[in-house]
Amino acid sequence: MQLPGGVWQDLERKRSFSFAPITGQLAFNIAEITEQGGKIPETIDQVLNVALRELAGEAATLSRVATLCIGDRQFLMRELLLRFGDSQKWYSLKCCECEQIFDFEIDLVKLPVYEGSKDYPFVKILLRGSEAVFRLPNGSDQVLLTNCPAVQAQTSILINCLQADSVQTDVAVFIAGLSDTEKEKIEAAMDAASPAVVTDVQATCLDCKSDNRLYIDPYELLQRGYGDLLAQIHRIATSYHWSEQQILALSIHRREHYLKMIEADRGMIQ
């Protein structure tokens, strides 16, 4: 499979990735990470590190995961959610016009994914008569944002992403001299060049037919927690007397089949 962006390595854009087998053990490991309540960027690093078997031709590591651009990280987190079978999602929304609450379903598989530009992961922008080159923000930059005051966030990211050899002066001095309009130009160019998953969808109110906007969180997997995994382990262990490790080693589909047989036996007994 391919990333919409990719990893920049050895002057080459590498896009391959694969997930580890989707087992109960993986679901359990992810739940253990998310239940710790850490900051979102670091949590995403840890989740992707355990979930990815291969990233750009090599084993996934925390440092390699941190180099993924924001769009790739969102893409992988949503793809991982889909691997766990959470593609058909129901949402409730309060209409912006008539204020009635209505429900609607979205198939996450059908949401478009946009690839990065031809110069990925770099963006070339004409500023003050010369071409400055910026790297697209990545996971390390997300971590930076969580650890610096909001008023410094934009400046810190631009300093981090500006390629020093593309300007004739100190990077910090160059960024400090930019106007708000120039900074907006840089952000717009980065947005246009970045890979992306759709996060905003429209839903039509059933009563007044008005269009409503809904934000689809690309990191929804972080809210999944244990779900009913522990209850499933309990039911299977009670019926078959297997260990937790044996049960977690099952694929999702095999675990579901065992649960269906358990429920069928209970129905026959009743």
Tab-separated table of C-alpha atoms in Angstrom:
chain	number	residue	atom	x	y	z
A	1	MET	CA	0.000	0.000	0.000
A	2	GLN	CA	1.069	3.590	-0.550
A	3	LEU	CA	1.002	6.737	1.530
A	4	PRO	CA	-0.499	9.859	-0.063
A	5	GLY	CA	2.677	11.689	0.947
A	6	GLY	CA	5.596	9.512	1.956
A	7	VAL	CA	8.921	9.520	3.760
A	8	TRP	CA	11.768	11.622	2.365
A	9	GLN	CA	14.823	9.407	2.643
A	10	ASP	CA	18.126	9.389	0.750
A	11	LEU	CA	16.818	12.208	-1.480
A	12	GLU	CA	13.894	10.015	-2.491
A	13	ARG	CA	10.185	9.929	-1.722
A	14	LYS	CA	9.270	6.487	-0.385
A	15	ARG	CA	5.581	5.715	0.016
A	16	SER	CA	5.131	2.050	0.934
A	17	PHE	CA	3.630	0.932	4.236
A	18	SER	CA	1.909	-2.087	5.756
A	19	PHE	CA	0.136	-2.713	9.023
A	20	ALA	CA	0.878	-5.485	11.473
A	21	PRO	CA	-1.771	-8.245	11.619
A	22	ILE	CA	-5.008	-6.839	13.028
A	23	THR	CA	-5.408	-9.010	16.109
A	24	GLY	CA	-6.872	-8.583	19.540
A	25	GLN	CA	-3.332	-8.073	20.807
A	26	LEU	CA	-2.867	-5.054	18.559
A	27	ALA	CA	-6.220	-3.627	19.644
A	28	PHE	CA	-5.234	-4.207	23.276
A	29	ASN	CA	-1.831	-2.533	22.809
A	30	ILE	CA	-3.423	0.506	21.181
A	31	ALA	CA	-5.992	0.764	23.963
A	32	GLU	CA	-3.196	0.597	26.553
A	33	ILE	CA	-1.488	3.532	24.817
A	34	THR	CA	-4.577	5.699	24.431
A	35	GLU	CA	-5.762	5.048	27.989
A	36	GLN	CA	-2.596	6.691	29.314
A	37	GLY	CA	-4.032	10.070	28.314
A	38	GLY	CA	-0.827	11.519	26.847
A	39	LYS	CA	-0.594	14.418	24.427
A	40	ILE	CA	-2.131	13.639	21.051
A	41	PRO	CA	1.031	13.897	18.866
A	42	GLU	CA	3.040	11.574	21.110
A	43	THR	CA	0.088	9.192	21.370
A	44	ILE	CA	-0.197	9.067	17.569
A	45	ASP	CA	3.539	8.300	17.352
A	46	GLN	CA	3.170	5.385	19.754
A	47	VAL	CA	0.009	3.993	18.115
A	48	LEU	CA	1.484	4.066	14.616
A	49	ASN	CA	4.740	2.605	15.890
A	50	VAL	CA	2.987	-0.524	17.196
A	51	ALA	CA	0.499	-0.717	14.315
A	52	LEU	CA	2.890	-0.411	11.361
A	53	ARG	CA	4.895	-3.427	10.299
A	54	GLU	CA	6.740	-1.576	7.561
A	55	LEU	CA	7.195	2.101	6.703
A	56	ALA	CA	8.957	3.219	3.523
A	57	GLY	CA	10.760	-0.109	3.145
A	58	GLU	CA	12.006	-0.357	6.727
A	59	ALA	CA	10.668	-1.294	10.126
A	60	ALA	CA	8.615	1.442	11.758
A	61	THR	CA	10.244	3.292	14.648
A	62	LEU	CA	9.098	6.241	16.738
A	63	SER	CA	11.624	8.513	15.032
A	64	ARG	CA	10.533	7.441	11.531
A	65	VAL	CA	6.858	7.814	12.376
A	66	ALA	CA	7.578	11.347	13.644
A	67	THR	CA	8.878	12.337	10.194
A	68	LEU	CA	5.509	11.643	8.560
A	69	CYS	CA	3.653	14.753	7.451
A	70	ILE	CA	0.346	15.630	9.106
A	71	GLY	CA	-1.705	14.370	6.155
A	72	ASP	CA	0.010	10.965	6.217
A	73	ARG	CA	-0.537	10.642	9.955
A	74	GLN	CA	-4.236	11.399	9.570
A	75	PHE	CA	-4.479	8.975	6.644
A	76	LEU	CA	-2.818	6.139	8.572
A	77	MET	CA	-4.928	6.689	11.690
A	78	ARG	CA	-8.107	6.551	9.621
A	79	GLU	CA	-6.909	3.518	7.662
A	80	LEU	CA	-6.166	1.769	10.942
A	81	LEU	CA	-9.685	2.554	12.165
A	82	LEU	CA	-11.049	0.966	8.990
A	83	ARG	CA	-8.919	-2.147	9.550
A	84	PHE	CA	-10.709	-2.611	12.852
A	85	GLY	CA	-14.022	-2.648	10.980
A	86	ASP	CA	-15.199	0.861	11.899
A	87	SER	CA	-16.083	2.086	8.411
A	88	GLN	CA	-19.838	2.615	8.639
A	89	LYS	CA	-20.365	5.378	11.195
A	90	TRP	CA	-23.568	7.012	12.445
A	91	TYR	CA	-23.505	10.645	13.548
A	92	SER	CA	-26.046	12.947	15.191
A	93	LEU	CA	-26.106	16.609	14.250
A	94	LYS	CA	-28.151	19.627	15.287
A	95	CYS	CA	-29.346	21.496	12.201
A	96	CYS	CA	-27.876	24.980	11.893
A	97	GLU	CA	-31.210	26.316	10.575
A	98	CYS	CA	-34.175	24.544	12.204
A	99	GLU	CA	-32.159	23.213	15.190
A	100	GLN	CA	-33.667	19.751	14.860
A	101	ILE	CA	-31.357	16.847	15.661
A	102	PHE	CA	-30.998	14.304	12.873
A	103	ASP	CA	-28.941	11.149	12.335
A	104	PHE	CA	-27.038	10.148	9.228
A	105	GLU	CA	-24.535	7.507	8.182
A	106	ILE	CA	-21.137	7.978	6.557
A	107	ASP	CA	-18.986	5.322	4.928
A	108	LEU	CA	-15.441	6.421	5.778
A	109	VAL	CA	-14.065	4.242	2.980
A	110	LYS	CA	-15.681	6.536	0.426
A	111	LEU	CA	-14.113	9.750	1.717
A	112	PRO	CA	-11.495	11.025	-0.769
A	113	VAL	CA	-7.763	11.064	-0.090
A	114	TYR	CA	-5.617	13.718	-1.795
A	115	GLU	CA	-1.979	13.072	-2.656
A	116	GLY	CA	0.916	15.409	-1.990
A	117	SER	CA	2.275	17.688	-4.709
A	118	LYS	CA	5.025	16.720	-7.149
A	119	ASP	CA	7.681	18.478	-5.011
A	120	TYR	CA	6.587	16.714	-1.810
A	121	PRO	CA	7.641	17.125	0.971
A	122	PHE	CA	8.879	20.576	-0.001
A	123	VAL	CA	7.120	23.786	-0.983
A	124	LYS	CA	8.868	26.469	-3.017
A	125	ILE	CA	7.581	30.001	-2.446
A	126	LEU	CA	8.721	33.269	-4.022
A	127	LEU	CA	9.373	35.706	-1.181
A	128	ARG	CA	11.003	39.090	-1.645
A	129	GLY	CA	12.513	38.208	-4.975
A	130	SER	CA	13.994	34.840	-4.010
A	131	GLU	CA	12.674	31.287	-3.786
A	132	ALA	CA	12.432	30.007	-0.220
A	133	VAL	CA	11.944	26.278	0.336
A	134	PHE	CA	9.877	24.940	3.215
A	135	ARG	CA	9.375	21.371	4.401
A	136	LEU	CA	5.796	20.365	5.137
A	137	PRO	CA	5.048	20.129	8.886
A	138	ASN	CA	5.369	16.647	10.375
A	139	GLY	CA	4.813	14.794	13.624
A	140	SER	CA	7.827	16.377	15.291
A	141	ASP	CA	6.339	19.782	14.533
A	142	GLN	CA	3.042	18.678	16.078
A	143	VAL	CA	4.939	17.846	19.265
A	144	LEU	CA	6.586	21.264	19.120
A	145	LEU	CA	3.182	22.955	18.933
A	146	THR	CA	2.012	21.248	22.116
A	147	ASN	CA	5.070	22.491	24.000
A	148	CYS	CA	5.204	26.158	23.034
A	149	PRO	CA	2.908	29.136	23.729
A	150	ALA	CA	0.182	29.669	21.116
A	151	VAL	CA	1.563	33.106	20.183
A	152	GLN	CA	4.874	31.491	19.202
A	153	ALA	CA	3.425	28.475	17.395
A	154	GLN	CA	3.370	29.833	13.845
A	155	THR	CA	6.859	31.330	14.089
A	156	SER	CA	8.308	28.159	15.610
A	157	ILE	CA	6.839	25.954	12.889
A	158	LEU	CA	8.073	28.206	10.080
A	159	ILE	CA	11.582	28.300	11.554
A	160	ASN	CA	11.546	24.511	11.835
A	161	CYS	CA	10.312	23.982	8.284
A	162	LEU	CA	12.395	26.573	6.405
A	163	GLN	CA	15.328	24.946	4.610
A	164	ALA	CA	18.366	26.949	5.685
A	165	ASP	CA	20.229	26.626	2.391
A	166	SER	CA	17.377	28.269	0.480
A	167	VAL	CA	17.807	31.707	2.093
A	168	GLN	CA	20.770	34.036	2.326
A	169	THR	CA	20.396	34.900	5.997
A	170	ASP	CA	19.787	33.295	9.366
A	171	VAL	CA	16.561	31.281	9.396
A	172	ALA	CA	15.152	32.964	12.523
A	173	VAL	CA	15.997	36.403	11.165
A	174	PHE	CA	14.348	35.596	7.838
A	175	ILE	CA	11.113	34.394	9.480
A	176	ALA	CA	11.051	37.366	11.875
A	177	GLY	CA	11.155	39.720	8.894
A	178	LEU	CA	8.099	38.232	7.168
A	179	SER	CA	4.821	40.133	7.138
A	180	ASP	CA	1.528	38.548	8.185
A	181	THR	CA	0.522	38.469	4.517
A	182	GLU	CA	3.681	36.562	3.595
A	183	LYS	CA	3.123	34.081	6.418
A	184	GLU	CA	-0.432	33.511	5.199
A	185	LYS	CA	0.956	32.922	1.703
A	186	ILE	CA	3.308	30.263	3.066
A	187	GLU	CA	0.528	28.492	4.984
A	188	ALA	CA	-1.749	28.520	1.925
A	189	ALA	CA	1.016	27.031	-0.225
A	190	MET	CA	1.662	24.331	2.381
A	191	ASP	CA	-2.029	23.444	2.534
A	192	ALA	CA	-2.201	23.178	-1.256
A	193	ALA	CA	0.884	20.937	-1.428
A	194	SER	CA	0.010	18.659	1.484
A	195	PRO	CA	-1.640	15.246	1.187
A	196	ALA	CA	-4.964	15.205	2.993
A	197	VAL	CA	-7.943	13.157	4.052
A	198	VAL	CA	-11.382	14.709	3.979
A	199	THR	CA	-12.384	15.939	7.424
A	200	ASP	CA	-15.390	18.121	6.545
A	201	VAL	CA	-18.568	16.668	5.072
A	202	GLN	CA	-22.033	18.033	4.374
A	203	ALA	CA	-25.201	16.458	5.716
A	204	THR	CA	-28.709	17.482	4.686
A	205	CYS	CA	-31.271	18.033	7.413
A	206	LEU	CA	-34.231	15.690	6.978
A	207	ASP	CA	-36.715	18.356	8.095
A	208	CYS	CA	-35.713	21.631	6.443
A	209	LYS	CA	-33.287	20.257	3.801
A	210	SER	CA	-30.534	22.664	4.878
A	211	ASP	CA	-26.904	21.666	4.370
A	212	ASN	CA	-24.911	21.221	7.559
A	213	ARG	CA	-21.185	20.893	8.023
A	214	LEU	CA	-19.734	18.057	10.094
A	215	TYR	CA	-16.119	17.597	11.141
A	216	ILE	CA	-14.899	13.990	10.895
A	217	ASP	CA	-12.045	13.537	13.341
A	218	PRO	CA	-9.192	11.698	11.545
A	219	TYR	CA	-7.882	10.632	14.955
A	220	GLU	CA	-11.148	9.042	16.058
A	221	LEU	CA	-9.303	5.800	16.815
A	222	LEU	CA	-7.781	7.513	19.861
A	223	GLN	CA	-11.263	7.611	21.415
A	224	ARG	CA	-11.921	3.911	20.853
A	225	GLY	CA	-10.278	2.672	24.051
A	226	TYR	CA	-10.891	-0.952	24.979
A	227	GLY	CA	-14.428	-0.836	23.585
A	228	ASP	CA	-15.970	-4.215	24.300
A	229	LEU	CA	-12.644	-6.051	23.912
A	230	LEU	CA	-12.316	-6.901	27.605
A	231	ALA	CA	-15.894	-8.186	27.719
A	232	GLN	CA	-15.198	-10.345	24.651
A	233	ILE	CA	-12.067	-11.765	26.272
A	234	HIS	CA	-14.117	-12.579	29.367
A	235	ARG	CA	-16.824	-14.393	27.360
A	236	ILE	CA	-14.348	-16.477	25.360
A	237	ALA	CA	-12.205	-17.278	28.407
A	238	THR	CA	-15.286	-18.345	30.350
A	239	SER	CA	-16.455	-20.638	27.529
A	240	TYR	CA	-13.152	-22.138	26.345
A	241	HIS	CA	-10.832	-21.527	29.305
A	242	TRP	CA	-8.174	-20.046	27.057
A	243	SER	CA	-5.613	-17.576	28.396
A	244	GLU	CA	-5.814	-13.867	27.633
A	245	GLN	CA	-2.725	-14.174	25.445
A	246	GLN	CA	-4.293	-16.969	23.357
A	247	ILE	CA	-7.487	-14.990	22.863
A	248	LEU	CA	-5.675	-11.771	21.939
A	249	ALA	CA	-3.650	-13.669	19.328
A	250	LEU	CA	-6.852	-14.373	17.375
A	251	SER	CA	-7.674	-12.245	14.361
A	252	ILE	CA	-10.712	-10.003	14.701
A	253	HIS	CA	-12.756	-12.240	12.383
A	254	ARG	CA	-11.894	-15.467	14.228
A	255	ARG	CA	-12.731	-13.840	17.543
A	256	GLU	CA	-16.092	-12.708	16.169
A	257	HIS	CA	-16.862	-16.226	14.940
A	258	TYR	CA	-16.147	-17.710	18.360
A	259	LEU	CA	-18.360	-15.086	19.994
A	260	LYS	CA	-21.202	-15.900	17.583
A	261	MET	CA	-20.895	-19.608	18.417
A	262	ILE	CA	-20.945	-18.823	22.124
A	263	GLU	CA	-24.089	-16.735	21.707
A	264	ALA	CA	-25.668	-19.469	19.545
A	265	ASP	CA	-24.990	-22.093	22.235
A	266	ARG	CA	-26.548	-19.859	24.855
A	267	GLY	CA	-29.598	-19.476	22.660
A	268	MET	CA	-29.900	-23.260	22.237
A	269	ILE	CA	-29.655	-23.788	25.995
A	270	GLN	CA	-32.414	-21.266	26.599
